[in-house]
Amino acid sequence: MNTMNKKNYLADSTVNSIVKIEKITAGQKARRFLADLGVLEGVKLRIIKNDLGPILIEVKATRVAIGRGIATKIEVTG
Amino acid sequence: MRRSRFNQGKRRYKRKHYRGKPQGGKPHSKRILASPDSDHTIEHRIAFLGNPNVGKSSIFNILTGSHQHIGNWPGKTVEKKEGHFLLSDEYFSLVDLPGTYSLSAHSEEEIITRQFVVEEKPDLVCAIVDATRLERTSYIALQALELTENIALIVNMMDLAEKENIQIDRQKLEEQLGIPVLLVSAFDNSCIIRIKKFLYDALHTEKYTFTPAYLLYSQKLETMINSVSRQIEDRKILKDYPTRWLSIKVLEADKWVISKLEEEYVLDDMFNKIEKLKKSENFDPADEIPKRKFRALKGIVKKSCIGYDDFKEKLSDKIDKVVMHKFWGYPILILIYAAFFLITFYASGPIINGLDYLLTSFSEIVRGWLGAVNSPIFLTSLIVDGVLSGIGAVLLFIPIIVIFYILVALMEDSGYLARSAYLMDNVLGKFGLQGTAFLSMIMGLGCNVTGIMATRTIKSERDRLSMILTNSFLPCAARLGVIAFLTGIFFEPWIAAMLMLALYAMSFLLVFLSAMFLKLFLGKSETMPLIIEIPEYRLPRLKNIFHLTWERAGIFVKKAGTFIFIASIVIWFMSNIPYGVDSEYTIAGYIGRGLAYVTEPLFGFDWKMVVPLLFGIPAKEVVISALSILYYIPGSSIVATLRAAWTIPQAISFLVFQLTYAPCFATLASIRSETKSWKMTAVGFFYPLIVTSLITVVVYYSLLPFF
Ligand SMILES: Nc1nc2c(ncn2[C@@H]2O[C@H](COP(=O)(O)OP(=O)(O)OP(=O)(O)O)[C@@H](O)[C@H]2O)c(=O)[nH]1
Ligand SMILES: [Mg+2]
């Protein structure tokens, strides 16, 4: 509860936490492709796996793997 | 913000409908078929579009059955699947468009899809979505709604949705979207007739009033859309495209649309305005538009469905805790792929031996017949040793290829293949490649042609090119045959197995290192980070396995098969002319002896070793049969003969060289057709040859002192 609304990056989010995307600062191409998969600002997602390699998230009932580089450019709160 | 909503009926659209009398005034959208063998005078053209993995192909396959045709879009490397079915004496032709996540201009597939929808004007666009992922998979449907008015929605996978207690109110969904909606499961036996009837109704009756919903964006966006619209209203190009859609795409910075429009207009004013907005208000229409669409979708789903409770742990998550574990994932991956190869290897062995026996017996019978009718010896040899052995070379490799691709299809349909790409992303990342490149590598182990086709899923142009050029480093089934044959002759089983493993490791390493090396020459390209969807685990379906295997193995039979067959006949001529002389004095013999001046000191290959490699350039399948012919000594087995003829360094050097020295002609042809460049095709041929020569020299000379 004490972590509510704390700013964080997707790459640093803990497994199983549910977070909301605040801002995506990745390049335009990557941003668009993320949007096609439903990963955009204001959307809630759950972190399924975050250890080695790409981060696995659940968003809109689908699971999406996102490279670590991009995940450091996604600001989340939650 | 409050303005963003779905307004129905803003744009009333009355569909021209048709009541089934071919003679009456024919609506112009229906094409009249001229084919004389058909009584079906009406053709309805329907296009399926949707995300990957929503079941487009499943539905397409059950509707069309065997009436389908797979080709390429003209001039493009994207697959085109067409088929048809008949209902009430009318002809419904279907096109299965490539699975894409959106209708932007990110990829060739997306551009083809939207061009088809607008320029080919199908009578009905049928968006297919997945009931278990309704919101996300409907995004593309919402985009299509802005592009065309003749659109219907099929919500597939209702069986899974029911299991998850998801309820979808069809009527409400229909009201919200203003288009016909069908809830269905492709696995349900009654679905064929329901889908056919649905498509029939959507095309015929007034049961459905087509009043596609009209998405209103925020006021700021609407103002911008209108301002672009006004500017391009009287355009001379892209006339088939809706003005509003074009404006939206301009705001989304769609490169394709913008470059087309700029042929006629100067849009700089608009872009300046957008730049200013981005700076002053942090407002980027390109981000805002998808956001609005998803917000609208969320509303629609909320109003018409229940049961999508957010974020419940599914069975797939539990399995993935082990299968995608940061440590355990890798031993599991190795085990699965090891099993995969052992099964391919051991299951195809007996089949190949059996086939080989049948083919040899058949050849002897034919030889007997021809002898009985006094055919000239020359002709008999051409037919039996040239033509029949050519057919044999193709047939013999079919079982390996089929078994291989059945196993690939099993992994794909179960959902594991995408996961192995995920796991391999860590490994490939070290070489600057993405996990998705792994898939083309696996496919290439069956047949390089299929492997090269599989590079189409690689997003970065540069990575794709380097994977096309290096796919031939991966030993296809034909080379697996050579490796198994030769290692079996020269080594104890366990050494043979280790050697085989080492050869495969070398192939993969060559691909990885080449990717780093080629990067220096293939120029810069924006590196796309990995973003892939990981599907749910599913129980593989026999039907899918069959279709997937059929498509891929079919590529081998069609493309590689033709080359192998022709090569076999050419080879027969080269090794039999002048007719009747010793093999040393045939055309092949002369060429071989010439080349041996180079290969003997470098790799230890005498002319009898060179000729099979030479013949192997067009098709690796013929290497073994060429060896058997050249080393044929009456009364002695090929195993004993070869063992006596080659030293161990020679054998290993031969194995290393044949592994990677040259792509077969079928592979070269597909390098050419995928890259559309002769220069790249030349690189694809000479690069492996040079690299392999260097490696073989090193291997040969480091082994020599020990034997
Ligand atoms: N349970 C269930 N599974 C389905 C249904 N329809 C399709 N599938 C499965 O979903 C998976 C994907 O189906 P495809 O038909 O290959 O999907 P697609 O849309 O053609 O996918 P792409 O070709 O990648 O664009 C397969 O494993 C099918 O067996 C359905 O109604 N219910
Ligand atoms: Mg498909």
PDB file of N, CA and C and ligand atoms in Angstrom, chain B residues 51-58 60-61 79 81 96-99 548 551, ligand 2:
ATOM      1  N   ASN B  51      -5.764 -10.116 -36.104  1.00  0.00           N
ATOM      2  CA  ASN B  51      -4.463 -10.314 -35.460  1.00  0.00           C
ATOM      3  C   ASN B  51      -3.934 -11.710 -35.746  1.00  0.00           C
ATOM      4  N   PRO B  52      -2.645 -11.904 -35.557  1.00  0.00           N
ATOM      5  CA  PRO B  52      -2.129 -13.268 -35.617  1.00  0.00           C
ATOM      6  C   PRO B  52      -2.807 -14.121 -34.539  1.00  0.00           C
ATOM      7  N   ASN B  53      -2.975 -15.393 -34.851  1.00  0.00           N
ATOM      8  CA  ASN B  53      -3.427 -16.330 -33.825  1.00  0.00           C
ATOM      9  C   ASN B  53      -4.867 -16.191 -33.353  1.00  0.00           C
ATOM     10  N   VAL B  54      -5.710 -15.537 -34.125  1.00  0.00           N
ATOM     11  CA  VAL B  54      -7.106 -15.435 -33.707  1.00  0.00           C
ATOM     12  C   VAL B  54      -7.942 -16.537 -34.345  1.00  0.00           C
ATOM     13  N   GLY B  55      -7.344 -17.284 -35.265  1.00  0.00           N
ATOM     14  CA  GLY B  55      -8.066 -18.373 -35.902  1.00  0.00           C
ATOM     15  C   GLY B  55      -8.526 -18.076 -37.314  1.00  0.00           C
ATOM     16  N   LYS B  56      -7.918 -17.080 -37.953  1.00  0.00           N
ATOM     17  CA  LYS B  56      -8.279 -16.779 -39.345  1.00  0.00           C
ATOM     18  C   LYS B  56      -8.096 -17.990 -40.233  1.00  0.00           C
ATOM     19  N   SER B  57      -6.903 -18.569 -40.154  1.00  0.00           N
ATOM     20  CA  SER B  57      -6.612 -19.690 -41.033  1.00  0.00           C
ATOM     21  C   SER B  57      -7.490 -20.890 -40.700  1.00  0.00           C
ATOM     22  N   SER B  58      -7.767 -21.091 -39.421  1.00  0.00           N
ATOM     23  CA  SER B  58      -8.636 -22.214 -39.049  1.00  0.00           C
ATOM     24  C   SER B  58      -9.990 -22.059 -39.723  1.00  0.00           C
ATOM     25  N   PHE B  60     -10.736 -20.119 -42.285  1.00  0.00           N
ATOM     26  CA  PHE B  60     -10.517 -20.164 -43.725  1.00  0.00           C
ATOM     27  C   PHE B  60     -10.438 -21.614 -44.209  1.00  0.00           C
ATOM     28  N   ASN B  61      -9.712 -22.418 -43.464  1.00  0.00           N
ATOM     29  CA  ASN B  61      -9.544 -23.818 -43.877  1.00  0.00           C
ATOM     30  C   ASN B  61     -10.835 -24.614 -43.804  1.00  0.00           C
ATOM     31  N   GLU B  79       2.801 -13.843 -48.041  1.00  0.00           N
ATOM     32  CA  GLU B  79       1.995 -14.955 -48.502  1.00  0.00           C
ATOM     33  C   GLU B  79       0.556 -14.525 -48.801  1.00  0.00           C
ATOM     34  N   LYS B  81      -3.194 -16.182 -49.466  1.00  0.00           N
ATOM     35  CA  LYS B  81      -3.965 -17.412 -49.441  1.00  0.00           C
ATOM     36  C   LYS B  81      -5.361 -17.135 -49.965  1.00  0.00           C
ATOM     37  N   ASP B  96      -7.421 -14.896 -47.282  1.00  0.00           N
ATOM     38  CA  ASP B  96      -6.940 -14.874 -45.904  1.00  0.00           C
ATOM     39  C   ASP B  96      -5.782 -13.888 -45.847  1.00  0.00           C
ATOM     40  N   LEU B  97      -6.057 -12.667 -45.419  1.00  0.00           N
ATOM     41  CA  LEU B  97      -4.997 -11.655 -45.372  1.00  0.00           C
ATOM     42  C   LEU B  97      -4.003 -12.002 -44.260  1.00  0.00           C
ATOM     43  N   PRO B  98      -2.760 -11.515 -44.385  1.00  0.00           N
ATOM     44  CA  PRO B  98      -1.772 -11.870 -43.361  1.00  0.00           C
ATOM     45  C   PRO B  98      -2.186 -11.336 -41.987  1.00  0.00           C
ATOM     46  N   GLY B  99      -1.871 -12.076 -40.938  1.00  0.00           N
ATOM     47  CA  GLY B  99      -2.216 -11.643 -39.588  1.00  0.00           C
ATOM     48  C   GLY B  99      -1.386 -10.434 -39.182  1.00  0.00           C
ATOM     49  N   LEU B 548      -0.006 -26.917 -41.353  1.00  0.00           N
ATOM     50  CA  LEU B 548       1.304 -26.265 -41.236  1.00  0.00           C
ATOM     51  C   LEU B 548       2.389 -27.115 -41.888  1.00  0.00           C
ATOM     52  N   GLU B 551       2.118 -27.094 -45.710  1.00  0.00           N
ATOM     53  CA  GLU B 551       2.628 -25.877 -46.339  1.00  0.00           C
ATOM     54  C   GLU B 551       4.146 -25.883 -46.423  1.00  0.00           C
TER      55      GLU B 551
HETATM   56 MG    MG C   2      -2.999 -17.858 -40.491  1.00  0.00          MG
END
